[in-house]
PDB file of C-alpha atoms in Angstrom:
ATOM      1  CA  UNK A   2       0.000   0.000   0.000  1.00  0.00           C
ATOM      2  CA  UNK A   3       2.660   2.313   1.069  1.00  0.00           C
ATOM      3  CA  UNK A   4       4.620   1.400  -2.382  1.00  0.00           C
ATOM      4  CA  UNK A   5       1.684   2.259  -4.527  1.00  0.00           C
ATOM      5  CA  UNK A   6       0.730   5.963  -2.417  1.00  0.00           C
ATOM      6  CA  UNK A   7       4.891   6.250  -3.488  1.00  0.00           C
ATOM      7  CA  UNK A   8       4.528   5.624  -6.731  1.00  0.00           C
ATOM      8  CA  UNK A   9       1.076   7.661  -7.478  1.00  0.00           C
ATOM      9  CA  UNK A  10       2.922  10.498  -5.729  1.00  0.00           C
ATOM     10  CA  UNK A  11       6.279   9.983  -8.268  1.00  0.00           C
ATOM     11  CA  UNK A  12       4.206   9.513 -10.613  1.00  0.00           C
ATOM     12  CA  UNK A  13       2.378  12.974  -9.971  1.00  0.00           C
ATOM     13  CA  UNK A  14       5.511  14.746  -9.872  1.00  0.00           C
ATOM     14  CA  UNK A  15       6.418  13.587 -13.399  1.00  0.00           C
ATOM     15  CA  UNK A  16       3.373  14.819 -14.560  1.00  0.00           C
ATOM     16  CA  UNK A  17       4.378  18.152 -12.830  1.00  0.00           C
ATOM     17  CA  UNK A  18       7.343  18.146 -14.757  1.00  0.00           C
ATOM     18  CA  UNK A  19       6.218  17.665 -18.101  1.00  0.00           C
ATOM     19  CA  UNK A  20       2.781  19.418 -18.279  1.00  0.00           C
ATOM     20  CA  UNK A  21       3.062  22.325 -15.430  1.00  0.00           C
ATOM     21  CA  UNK A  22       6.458  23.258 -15.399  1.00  0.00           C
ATOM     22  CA  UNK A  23       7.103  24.200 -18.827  1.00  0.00           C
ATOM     23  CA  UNK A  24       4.542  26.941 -18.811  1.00  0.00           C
ATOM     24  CA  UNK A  25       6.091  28.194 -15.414  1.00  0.00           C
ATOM     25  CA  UNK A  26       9.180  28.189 -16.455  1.00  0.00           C
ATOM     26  CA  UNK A  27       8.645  30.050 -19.806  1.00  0.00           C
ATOM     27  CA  UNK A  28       6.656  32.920 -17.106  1.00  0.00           C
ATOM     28  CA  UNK A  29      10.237  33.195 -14.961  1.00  0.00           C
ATOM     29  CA  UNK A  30      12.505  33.168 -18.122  1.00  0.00           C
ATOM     30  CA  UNK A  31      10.305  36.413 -19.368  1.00  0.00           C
ATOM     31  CA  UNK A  32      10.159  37.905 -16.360  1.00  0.00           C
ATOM     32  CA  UNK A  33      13.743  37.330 -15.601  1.00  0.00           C
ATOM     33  CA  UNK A  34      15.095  38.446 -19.098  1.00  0.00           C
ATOM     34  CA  UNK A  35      13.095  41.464 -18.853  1.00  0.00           C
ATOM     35  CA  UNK A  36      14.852  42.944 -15.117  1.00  0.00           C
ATOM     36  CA  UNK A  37      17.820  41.647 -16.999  1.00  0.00           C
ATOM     37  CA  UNK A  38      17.641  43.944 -19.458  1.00  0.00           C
ATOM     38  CA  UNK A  39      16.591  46.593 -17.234  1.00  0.00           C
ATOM     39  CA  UNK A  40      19.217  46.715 -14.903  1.00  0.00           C
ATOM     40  CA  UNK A  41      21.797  45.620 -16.423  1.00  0.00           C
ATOM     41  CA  UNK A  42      24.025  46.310 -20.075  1.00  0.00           C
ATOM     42  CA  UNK A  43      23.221  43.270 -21.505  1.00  0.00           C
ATOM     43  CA  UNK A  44      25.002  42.609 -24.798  1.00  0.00           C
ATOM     44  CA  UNK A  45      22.917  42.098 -28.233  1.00  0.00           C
ATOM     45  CA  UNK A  46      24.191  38.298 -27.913  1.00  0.00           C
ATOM     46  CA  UNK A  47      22.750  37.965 -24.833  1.00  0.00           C
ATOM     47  CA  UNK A  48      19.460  39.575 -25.236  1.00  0.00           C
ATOM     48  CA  UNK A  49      19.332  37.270 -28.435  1.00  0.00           C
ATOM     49  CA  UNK A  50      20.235  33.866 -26.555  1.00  0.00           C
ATOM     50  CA  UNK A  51      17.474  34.782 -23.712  1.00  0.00           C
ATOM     51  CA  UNK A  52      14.815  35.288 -26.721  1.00  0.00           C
ATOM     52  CA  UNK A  53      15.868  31.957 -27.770  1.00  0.00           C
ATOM     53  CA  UNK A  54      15.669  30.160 -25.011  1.00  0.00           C
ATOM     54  CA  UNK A  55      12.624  31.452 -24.094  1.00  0.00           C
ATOM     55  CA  UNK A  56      11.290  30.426 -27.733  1.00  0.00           C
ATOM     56  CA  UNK A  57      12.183  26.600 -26.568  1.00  0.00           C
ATOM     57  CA  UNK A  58      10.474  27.201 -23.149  1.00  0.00           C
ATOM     58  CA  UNK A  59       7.068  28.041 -25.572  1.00  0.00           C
ATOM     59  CA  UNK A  60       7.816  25.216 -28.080  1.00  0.00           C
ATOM     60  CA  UNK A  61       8.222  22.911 -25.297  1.00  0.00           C
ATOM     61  CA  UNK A  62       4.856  24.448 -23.602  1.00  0.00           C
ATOM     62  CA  UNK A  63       3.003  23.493 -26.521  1.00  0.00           C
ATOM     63  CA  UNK A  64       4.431  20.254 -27.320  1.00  0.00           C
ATOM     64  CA  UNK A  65       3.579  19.244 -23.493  1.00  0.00           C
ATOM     65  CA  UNK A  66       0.081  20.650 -23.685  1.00  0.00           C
ATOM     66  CA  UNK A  67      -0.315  18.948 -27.225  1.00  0.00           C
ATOM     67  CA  UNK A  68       0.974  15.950 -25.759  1.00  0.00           C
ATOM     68  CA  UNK A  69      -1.158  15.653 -22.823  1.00  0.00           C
ATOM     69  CA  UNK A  70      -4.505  16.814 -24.359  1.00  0.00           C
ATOM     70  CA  UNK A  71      -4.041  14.140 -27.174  1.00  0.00           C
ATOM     71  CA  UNK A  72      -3.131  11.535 -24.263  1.00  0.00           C
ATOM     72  CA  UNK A  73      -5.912  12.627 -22.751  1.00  0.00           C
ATOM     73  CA  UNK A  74      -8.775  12.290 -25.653  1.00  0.00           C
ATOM     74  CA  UNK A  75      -7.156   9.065 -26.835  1.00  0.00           C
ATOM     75  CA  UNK A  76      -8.343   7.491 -23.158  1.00  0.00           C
ATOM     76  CA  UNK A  77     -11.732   9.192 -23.862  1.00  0.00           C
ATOM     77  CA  UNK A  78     -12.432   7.698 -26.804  1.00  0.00           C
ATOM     78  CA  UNK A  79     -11.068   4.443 -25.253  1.00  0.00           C
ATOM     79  CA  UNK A  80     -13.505   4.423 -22.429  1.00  0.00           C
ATOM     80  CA  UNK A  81     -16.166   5.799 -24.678  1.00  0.00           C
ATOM     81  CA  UNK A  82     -15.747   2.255 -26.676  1.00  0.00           C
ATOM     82  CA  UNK A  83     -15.303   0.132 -23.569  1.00  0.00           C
ATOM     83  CA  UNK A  84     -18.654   1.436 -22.801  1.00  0.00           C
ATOM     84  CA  UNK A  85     -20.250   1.152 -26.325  1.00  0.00           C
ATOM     85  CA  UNK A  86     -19.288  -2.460 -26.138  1.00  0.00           C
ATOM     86  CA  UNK A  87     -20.571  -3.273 -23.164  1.00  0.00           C
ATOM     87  CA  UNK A  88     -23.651  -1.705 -24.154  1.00  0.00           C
ATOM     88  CA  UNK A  89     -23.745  -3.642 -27.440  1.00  0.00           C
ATOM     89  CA  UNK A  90     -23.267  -6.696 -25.214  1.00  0.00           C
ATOM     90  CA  UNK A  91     -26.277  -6.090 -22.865  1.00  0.00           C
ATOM     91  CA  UNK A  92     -29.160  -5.067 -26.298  1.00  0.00           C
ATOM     92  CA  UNK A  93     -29.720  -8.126 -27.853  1.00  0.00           C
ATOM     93  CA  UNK A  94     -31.487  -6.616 -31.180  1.00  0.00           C
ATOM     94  CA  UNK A  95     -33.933  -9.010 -33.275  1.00  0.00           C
ATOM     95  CA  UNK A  96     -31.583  -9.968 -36.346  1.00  0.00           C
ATOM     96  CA  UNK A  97     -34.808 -10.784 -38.671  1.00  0.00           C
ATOM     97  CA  UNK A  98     -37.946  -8.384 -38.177  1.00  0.00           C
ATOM     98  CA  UNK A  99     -40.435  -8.192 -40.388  1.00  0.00           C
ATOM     99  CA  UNK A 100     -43.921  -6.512 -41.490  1.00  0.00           C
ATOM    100  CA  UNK A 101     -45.573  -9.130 -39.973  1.00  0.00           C
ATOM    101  CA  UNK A 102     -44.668  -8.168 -36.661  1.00  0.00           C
ATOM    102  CA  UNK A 103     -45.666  -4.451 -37.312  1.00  0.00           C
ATOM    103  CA  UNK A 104     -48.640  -4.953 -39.092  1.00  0.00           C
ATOM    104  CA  UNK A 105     -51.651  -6.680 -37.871  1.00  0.00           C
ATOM    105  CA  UNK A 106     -55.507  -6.720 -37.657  1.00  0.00           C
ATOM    106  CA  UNK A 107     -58.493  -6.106 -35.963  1.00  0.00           C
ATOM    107  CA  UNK A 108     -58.245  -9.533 -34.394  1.00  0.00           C
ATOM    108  CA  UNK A 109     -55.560  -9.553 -32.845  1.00  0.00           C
ATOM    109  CA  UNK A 110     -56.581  -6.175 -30.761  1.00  0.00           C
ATOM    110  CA  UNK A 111     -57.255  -5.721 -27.447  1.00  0.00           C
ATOM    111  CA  UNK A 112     -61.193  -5.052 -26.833  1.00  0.00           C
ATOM    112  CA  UNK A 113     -62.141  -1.775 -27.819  1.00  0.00           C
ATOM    113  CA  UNK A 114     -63.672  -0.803 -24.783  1.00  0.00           C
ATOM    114  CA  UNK A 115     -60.811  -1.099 -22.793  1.00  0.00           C
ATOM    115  CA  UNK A 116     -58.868   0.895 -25.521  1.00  0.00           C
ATOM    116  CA  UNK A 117     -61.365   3.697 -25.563  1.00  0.00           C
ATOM    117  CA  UNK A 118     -61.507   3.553 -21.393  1.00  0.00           C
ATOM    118  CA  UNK A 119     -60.741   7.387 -19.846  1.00  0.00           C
ATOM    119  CA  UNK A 120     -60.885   8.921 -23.469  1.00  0.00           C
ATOM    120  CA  UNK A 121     -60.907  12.411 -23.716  1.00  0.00           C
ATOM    121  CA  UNK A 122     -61.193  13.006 -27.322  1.00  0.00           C
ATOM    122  CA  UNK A 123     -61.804  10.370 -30.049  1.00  0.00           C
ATOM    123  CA  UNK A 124     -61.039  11.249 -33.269  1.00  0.00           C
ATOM    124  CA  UNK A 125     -62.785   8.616 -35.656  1.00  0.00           C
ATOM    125  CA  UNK A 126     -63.452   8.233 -39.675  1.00  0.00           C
ATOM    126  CA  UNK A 127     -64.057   5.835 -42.293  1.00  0.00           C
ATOM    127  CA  UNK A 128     -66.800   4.625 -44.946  1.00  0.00           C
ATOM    128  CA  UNK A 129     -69.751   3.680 -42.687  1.00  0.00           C
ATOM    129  CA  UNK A 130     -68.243   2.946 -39.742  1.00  0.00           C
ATOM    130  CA  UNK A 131     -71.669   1.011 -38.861  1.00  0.00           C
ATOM    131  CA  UNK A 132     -70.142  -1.748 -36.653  1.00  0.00           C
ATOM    132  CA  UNK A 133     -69.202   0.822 -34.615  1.00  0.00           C
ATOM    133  CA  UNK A 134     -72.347   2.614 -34.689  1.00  0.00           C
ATOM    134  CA  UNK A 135     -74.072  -0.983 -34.263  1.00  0.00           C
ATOM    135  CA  UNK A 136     -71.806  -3.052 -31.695  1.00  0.00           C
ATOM    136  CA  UNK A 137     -70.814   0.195 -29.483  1.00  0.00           C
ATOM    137  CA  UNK A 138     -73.354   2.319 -29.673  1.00  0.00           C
ATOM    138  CA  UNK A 139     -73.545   2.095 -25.630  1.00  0.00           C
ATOM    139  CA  UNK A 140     -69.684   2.493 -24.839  1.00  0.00           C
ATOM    140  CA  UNK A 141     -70.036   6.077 -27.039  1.00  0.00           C
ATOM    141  CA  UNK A 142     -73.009   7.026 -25.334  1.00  0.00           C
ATOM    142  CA  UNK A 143     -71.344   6.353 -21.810  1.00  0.00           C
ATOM    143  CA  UNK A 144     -67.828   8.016 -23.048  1.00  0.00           C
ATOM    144  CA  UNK A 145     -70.070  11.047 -24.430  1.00  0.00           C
ATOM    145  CA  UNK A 146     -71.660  10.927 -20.711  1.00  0.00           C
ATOM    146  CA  UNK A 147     -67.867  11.230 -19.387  1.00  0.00           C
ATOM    147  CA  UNK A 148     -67.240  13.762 -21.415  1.00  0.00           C
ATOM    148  CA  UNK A 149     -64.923  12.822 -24.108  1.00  0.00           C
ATOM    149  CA  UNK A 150     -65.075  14.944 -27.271  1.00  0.00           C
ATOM    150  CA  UNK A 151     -65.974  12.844 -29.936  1.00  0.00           C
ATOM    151  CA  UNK A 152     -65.406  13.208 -33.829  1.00  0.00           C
ATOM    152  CA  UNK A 153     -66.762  11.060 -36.210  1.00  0.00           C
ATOM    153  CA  UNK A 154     -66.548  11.336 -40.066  1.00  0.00           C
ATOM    154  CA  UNK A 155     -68.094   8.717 -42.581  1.00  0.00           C
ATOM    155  CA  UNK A 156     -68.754   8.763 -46.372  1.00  0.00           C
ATOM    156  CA  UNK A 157     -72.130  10.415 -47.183  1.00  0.00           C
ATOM    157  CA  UNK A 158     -74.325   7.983 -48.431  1.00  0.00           C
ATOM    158  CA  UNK A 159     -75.196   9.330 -51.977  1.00  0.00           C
ATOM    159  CA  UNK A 160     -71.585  10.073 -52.851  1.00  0.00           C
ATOM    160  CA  UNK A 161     -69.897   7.905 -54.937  1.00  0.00           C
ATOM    161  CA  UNK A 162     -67.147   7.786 -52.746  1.00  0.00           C
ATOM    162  CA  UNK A 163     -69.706   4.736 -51.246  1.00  0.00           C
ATOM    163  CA  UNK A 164     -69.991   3.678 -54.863  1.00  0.00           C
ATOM    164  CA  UNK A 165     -66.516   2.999 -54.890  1.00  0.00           C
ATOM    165  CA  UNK A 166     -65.716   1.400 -51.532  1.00  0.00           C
ATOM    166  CA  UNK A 167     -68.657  -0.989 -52.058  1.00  0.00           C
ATOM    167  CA  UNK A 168     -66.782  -2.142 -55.498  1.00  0.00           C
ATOM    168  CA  UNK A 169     -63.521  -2.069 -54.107  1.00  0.00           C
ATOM    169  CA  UNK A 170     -63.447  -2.659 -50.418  1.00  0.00           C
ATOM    170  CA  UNK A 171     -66.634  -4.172 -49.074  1.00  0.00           C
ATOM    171  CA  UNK A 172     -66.273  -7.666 -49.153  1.00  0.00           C
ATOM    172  CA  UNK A 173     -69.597  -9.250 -47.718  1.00  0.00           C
ATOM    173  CA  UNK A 174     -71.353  -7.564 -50.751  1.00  0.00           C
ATOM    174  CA  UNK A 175     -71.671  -5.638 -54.095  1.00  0.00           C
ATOM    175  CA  UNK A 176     -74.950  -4.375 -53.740  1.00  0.00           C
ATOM    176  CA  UNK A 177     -74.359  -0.462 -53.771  1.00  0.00           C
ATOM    177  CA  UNK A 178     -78.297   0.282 -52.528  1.00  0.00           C
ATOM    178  CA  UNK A 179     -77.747  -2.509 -49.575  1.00  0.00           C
ATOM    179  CA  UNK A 180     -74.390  -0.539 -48.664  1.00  0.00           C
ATOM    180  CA  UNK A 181     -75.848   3.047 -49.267  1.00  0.00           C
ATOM    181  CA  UNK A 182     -78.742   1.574 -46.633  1.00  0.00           C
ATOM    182  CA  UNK A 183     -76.287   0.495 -44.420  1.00  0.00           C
ATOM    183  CA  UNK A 184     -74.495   3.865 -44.219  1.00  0.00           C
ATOM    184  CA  UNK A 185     -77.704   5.462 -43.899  1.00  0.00           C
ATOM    185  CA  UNK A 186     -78.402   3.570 -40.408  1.00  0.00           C
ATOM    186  CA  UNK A 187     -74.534   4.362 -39.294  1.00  0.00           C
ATOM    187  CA  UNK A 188     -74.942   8.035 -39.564  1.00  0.00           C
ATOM    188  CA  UNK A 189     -78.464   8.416 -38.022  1.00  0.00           C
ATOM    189  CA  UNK A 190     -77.243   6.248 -34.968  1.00  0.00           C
ATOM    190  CA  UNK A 191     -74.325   8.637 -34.824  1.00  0.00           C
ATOM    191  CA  UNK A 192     -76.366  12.031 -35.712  1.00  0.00           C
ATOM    192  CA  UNK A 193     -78.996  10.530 -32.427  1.00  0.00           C
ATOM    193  CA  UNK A 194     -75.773  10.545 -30.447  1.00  0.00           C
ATOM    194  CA  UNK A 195     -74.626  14.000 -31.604  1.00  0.00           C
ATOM    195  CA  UNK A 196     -78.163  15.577 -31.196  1.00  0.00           C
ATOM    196  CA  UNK A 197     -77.867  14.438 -27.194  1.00  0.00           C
ATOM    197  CA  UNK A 198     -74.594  16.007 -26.513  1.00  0.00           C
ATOM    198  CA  UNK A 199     -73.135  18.893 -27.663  1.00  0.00           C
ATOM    199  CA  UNK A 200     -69.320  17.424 -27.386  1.00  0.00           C
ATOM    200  CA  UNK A 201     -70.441  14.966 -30.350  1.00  0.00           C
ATOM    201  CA  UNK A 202     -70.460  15.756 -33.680  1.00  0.00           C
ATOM    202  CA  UNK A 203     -70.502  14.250 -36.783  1.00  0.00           C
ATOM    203  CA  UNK A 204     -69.419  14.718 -40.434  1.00  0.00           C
ATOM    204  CA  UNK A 205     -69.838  13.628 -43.865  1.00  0.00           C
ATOM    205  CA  UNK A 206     -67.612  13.249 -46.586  1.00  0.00           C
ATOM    206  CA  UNK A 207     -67.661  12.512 -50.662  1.00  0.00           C
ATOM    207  CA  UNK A 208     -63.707  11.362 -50.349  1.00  0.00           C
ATOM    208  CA  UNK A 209     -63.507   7.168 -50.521  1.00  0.00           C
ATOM    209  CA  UNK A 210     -60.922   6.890 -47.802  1.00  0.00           C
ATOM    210  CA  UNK A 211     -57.627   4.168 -48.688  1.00  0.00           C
ATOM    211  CA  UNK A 212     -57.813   3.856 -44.775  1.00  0.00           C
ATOM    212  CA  UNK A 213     -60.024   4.564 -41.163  1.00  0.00           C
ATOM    213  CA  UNK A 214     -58.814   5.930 -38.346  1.00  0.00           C
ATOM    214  CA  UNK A 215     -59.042   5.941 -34.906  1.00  0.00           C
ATOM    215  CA  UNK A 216     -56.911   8.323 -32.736  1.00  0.00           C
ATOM    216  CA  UNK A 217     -57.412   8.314 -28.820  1.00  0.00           C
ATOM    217  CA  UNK A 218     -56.777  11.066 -26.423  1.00  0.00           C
ATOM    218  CA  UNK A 219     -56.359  10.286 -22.826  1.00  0.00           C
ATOM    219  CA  UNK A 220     -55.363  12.120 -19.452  1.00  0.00           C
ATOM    220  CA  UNK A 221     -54.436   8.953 -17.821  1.00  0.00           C
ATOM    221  CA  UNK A 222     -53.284   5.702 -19.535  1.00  0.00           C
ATOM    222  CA  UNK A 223     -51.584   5.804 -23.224  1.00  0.00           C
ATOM    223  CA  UNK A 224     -53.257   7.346 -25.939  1.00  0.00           C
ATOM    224  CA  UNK A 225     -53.501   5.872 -28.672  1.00  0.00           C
ATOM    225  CA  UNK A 226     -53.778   5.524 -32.499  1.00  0.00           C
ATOM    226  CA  UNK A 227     -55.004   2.917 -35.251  1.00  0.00           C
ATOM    227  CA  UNK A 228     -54.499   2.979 -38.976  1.00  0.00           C
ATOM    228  CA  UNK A 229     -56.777   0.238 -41.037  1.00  0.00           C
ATOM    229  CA  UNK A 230     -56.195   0.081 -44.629  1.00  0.00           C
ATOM    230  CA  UNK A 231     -58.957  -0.651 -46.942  1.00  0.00           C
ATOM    231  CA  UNK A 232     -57.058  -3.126 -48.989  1.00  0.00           C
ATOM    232  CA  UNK A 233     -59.228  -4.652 -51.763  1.00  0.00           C
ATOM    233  CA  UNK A 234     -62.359  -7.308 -51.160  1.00  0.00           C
ATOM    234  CA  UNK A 235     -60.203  -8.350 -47.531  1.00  0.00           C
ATOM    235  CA  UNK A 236     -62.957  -9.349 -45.084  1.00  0.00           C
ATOM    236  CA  UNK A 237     -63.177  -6.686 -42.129  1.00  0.00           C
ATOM    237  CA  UNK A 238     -62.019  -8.628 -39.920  1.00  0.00           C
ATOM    238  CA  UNK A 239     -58.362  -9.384 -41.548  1.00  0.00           C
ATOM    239  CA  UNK A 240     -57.934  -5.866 -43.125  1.00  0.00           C
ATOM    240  CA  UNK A 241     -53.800  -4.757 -42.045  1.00  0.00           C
ATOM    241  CA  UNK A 242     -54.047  -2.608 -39.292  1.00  0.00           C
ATOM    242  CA  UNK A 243     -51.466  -0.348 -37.687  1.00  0.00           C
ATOM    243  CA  UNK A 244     -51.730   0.379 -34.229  1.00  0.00           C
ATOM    244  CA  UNK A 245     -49.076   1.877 -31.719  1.00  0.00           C
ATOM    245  CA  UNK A 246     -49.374   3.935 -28.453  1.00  0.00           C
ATOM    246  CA  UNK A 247     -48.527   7.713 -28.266  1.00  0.00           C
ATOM    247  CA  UNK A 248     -45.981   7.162 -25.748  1.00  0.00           C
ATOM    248  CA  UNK A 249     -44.036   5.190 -28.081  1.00  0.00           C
ATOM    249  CA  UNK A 250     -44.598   6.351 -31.264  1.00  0.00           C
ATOM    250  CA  UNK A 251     -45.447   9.687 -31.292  1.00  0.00           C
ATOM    251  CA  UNK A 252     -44.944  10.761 -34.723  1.00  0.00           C
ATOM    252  CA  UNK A 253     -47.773   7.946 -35.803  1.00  0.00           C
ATOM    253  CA  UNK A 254     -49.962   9.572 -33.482  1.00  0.00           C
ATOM    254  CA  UNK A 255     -49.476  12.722 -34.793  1.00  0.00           C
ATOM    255  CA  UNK A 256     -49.495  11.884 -38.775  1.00  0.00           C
ATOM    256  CA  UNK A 257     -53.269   9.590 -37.959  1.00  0.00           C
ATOM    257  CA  UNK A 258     -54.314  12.883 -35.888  1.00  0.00           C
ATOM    258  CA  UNK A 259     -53.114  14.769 -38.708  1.00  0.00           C
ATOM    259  CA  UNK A 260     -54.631  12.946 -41.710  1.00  0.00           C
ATOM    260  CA  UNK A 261     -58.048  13.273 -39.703  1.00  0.00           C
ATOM    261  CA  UNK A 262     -58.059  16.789 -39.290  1.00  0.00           C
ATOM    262  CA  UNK A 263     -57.876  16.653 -43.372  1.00  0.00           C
ATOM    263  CA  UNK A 264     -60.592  15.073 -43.659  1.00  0.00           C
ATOM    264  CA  UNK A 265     -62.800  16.925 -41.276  1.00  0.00           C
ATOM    265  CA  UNK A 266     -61.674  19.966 -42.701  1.00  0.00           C
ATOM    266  CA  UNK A 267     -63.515  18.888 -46.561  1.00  0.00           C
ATOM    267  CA  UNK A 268     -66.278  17.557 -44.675  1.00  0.00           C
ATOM    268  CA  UNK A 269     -69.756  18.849 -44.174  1.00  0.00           C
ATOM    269  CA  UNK A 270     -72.377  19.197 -41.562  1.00  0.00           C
ATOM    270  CA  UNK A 271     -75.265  16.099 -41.576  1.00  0.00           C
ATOM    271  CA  UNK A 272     -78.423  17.920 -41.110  1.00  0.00           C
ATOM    272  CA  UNK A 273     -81.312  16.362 -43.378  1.00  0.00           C
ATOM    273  CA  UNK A 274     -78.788  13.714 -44.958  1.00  0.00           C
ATOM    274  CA  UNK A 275     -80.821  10.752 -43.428  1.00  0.00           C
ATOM    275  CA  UNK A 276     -84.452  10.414 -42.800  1.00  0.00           C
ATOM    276  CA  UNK A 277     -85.007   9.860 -39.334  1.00  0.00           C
ATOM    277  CA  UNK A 278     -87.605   6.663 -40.448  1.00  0.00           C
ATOM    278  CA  UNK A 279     -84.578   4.844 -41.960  1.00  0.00           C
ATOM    279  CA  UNK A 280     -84.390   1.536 -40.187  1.00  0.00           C
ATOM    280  CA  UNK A 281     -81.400   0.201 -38.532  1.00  0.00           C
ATOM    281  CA  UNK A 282     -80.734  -2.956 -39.804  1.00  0.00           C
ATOM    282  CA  UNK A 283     -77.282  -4.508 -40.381  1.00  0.00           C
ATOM    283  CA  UNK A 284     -76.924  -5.364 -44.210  1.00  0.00           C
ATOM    284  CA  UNK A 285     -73.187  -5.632 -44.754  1.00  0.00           C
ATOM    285  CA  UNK A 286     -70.935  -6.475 -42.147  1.00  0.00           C
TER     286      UNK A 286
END
């Protein structure tokens, strides 16, 4: 023990030596060759040796300095890779991901109701949306209750934005009139909901949508957002979804937020789009 305080002391001193003293020394050479010259008739020679030597004092300053601050990055980036590696050592990072992992469906969800729990703003489009409308019509009514702000959007039904997602999306059927019905009982389940609360409100639309959307808003708990693409004649129930929190990916969340508020900004009001004696009855699934 008393060997090694020896050495780190010795050890010290050389450091001294090389790094400090150089600097110090150049200071007392100046100093000294200026009283020199002021007190005493110092010969040209002289005056020119002193200059000199105090010109290898500086060179040898900076070589030290030079010297020790490359000594001292080279351990920095030394320790800064000892680190890097052990990091590398502790991630084990998947060496064959694929879409299948970031892409799934409605099935494979958790239930909606305990996505939509402590919602305070639902953000919500798509062609009919009538399962929705049909299935949940009681978890919107009680969220409404809460309080949450909630925005639907949905195709009108005499657009042919309908036209075309019956042809090209809607898989149980191709009859246009049974689809057009079933948008019809969608939107007047939704426009009963938006009548009863004034934080409700709902929108049409003549744009056929590649994609609905549902973006969640919470105080507590993760928000959330879902992407589901309307890829052609897939049953609802196995259409690619995209789904990921807020918390950990917030620039989804803020693109499917975004991408709504497009739509609701070309959308329209729904007074006197349906008649209020339209029947709700499920046609299409």
């Amino acid at each position: 023990m008393k060997n090694e305080t020896t050495t780190h002391k010795f050890r010290n001193f050389i450091v001294f030596l090389l790094r400090d003293s150089p600097p110090v020394l150049t200071l007392f050479a100046c100093i000294g060759l200026t009283t020199a010259a002021s007190f005493y008739q110092l010969t040209s020679e002289t005056i020119l040796q002193g200059l000199l030597a105090v010109n290898v004092l500086i060179a040898a300053t900076l070589l030290s300095e030079r010297w020790f601050v490359n000594r001292e990055n080279r351990n920095m980036i030394e320790k800064i890779g000892d680190d890097v590696t052990v990091l590398g050592d502790r991630i084990s990072l998947p060496t064959n991901v694929g879409l299948d992992s970031l892409v799934g469906s409605r099935k494979v969800l958790p239930p909606l109701e305990g996505r939509l729990a402590g919602s305070t703003s639902l953000k919500i489009s798509g062609g009919s949306l009538f399962r929705l409308a049909n299935e949940y019509r009681s978890l919107f009514e009680e969220l409404a209750e809460q309080g949450c702000s909630i925005q639907l959007v949905v195709c009108h039904p005499d657009s042919d934005a309908v036209e075309r997602l019956c042809n090209e999306v809607v898989y149980e059927s191709d009859d246009i009139e049974a689809y057009r019905h079933q948008c019809r009982s969608a939107l007047r389940l939704f426009e009963a909901l938006a009548e009863k609360y004034d934080h409700v409100e709902v929108r049409t639309c003549d744009i056929a949508m590649s994609f609905s959307i549902l973006a969640v808003e919470k105080l507590a708990g993760e928000s959330s957002a879902s992407i589901e693409l309307y890829a052609y004649k897939v049953p609802a129930r196995n259409r690619p979804m995209l789904h990921a929190t807020k918390a950990a990916s917030p620039d989804f969340h803020a693109m499917a937020v975004s991408q709504f508020d497009s739509v609701w900004s070309k959308s329209m009001k729904t007074e006197g789009v349906c008649d209020p004696n339209v029947s709700i009855e499920k046609v299409v699934d």
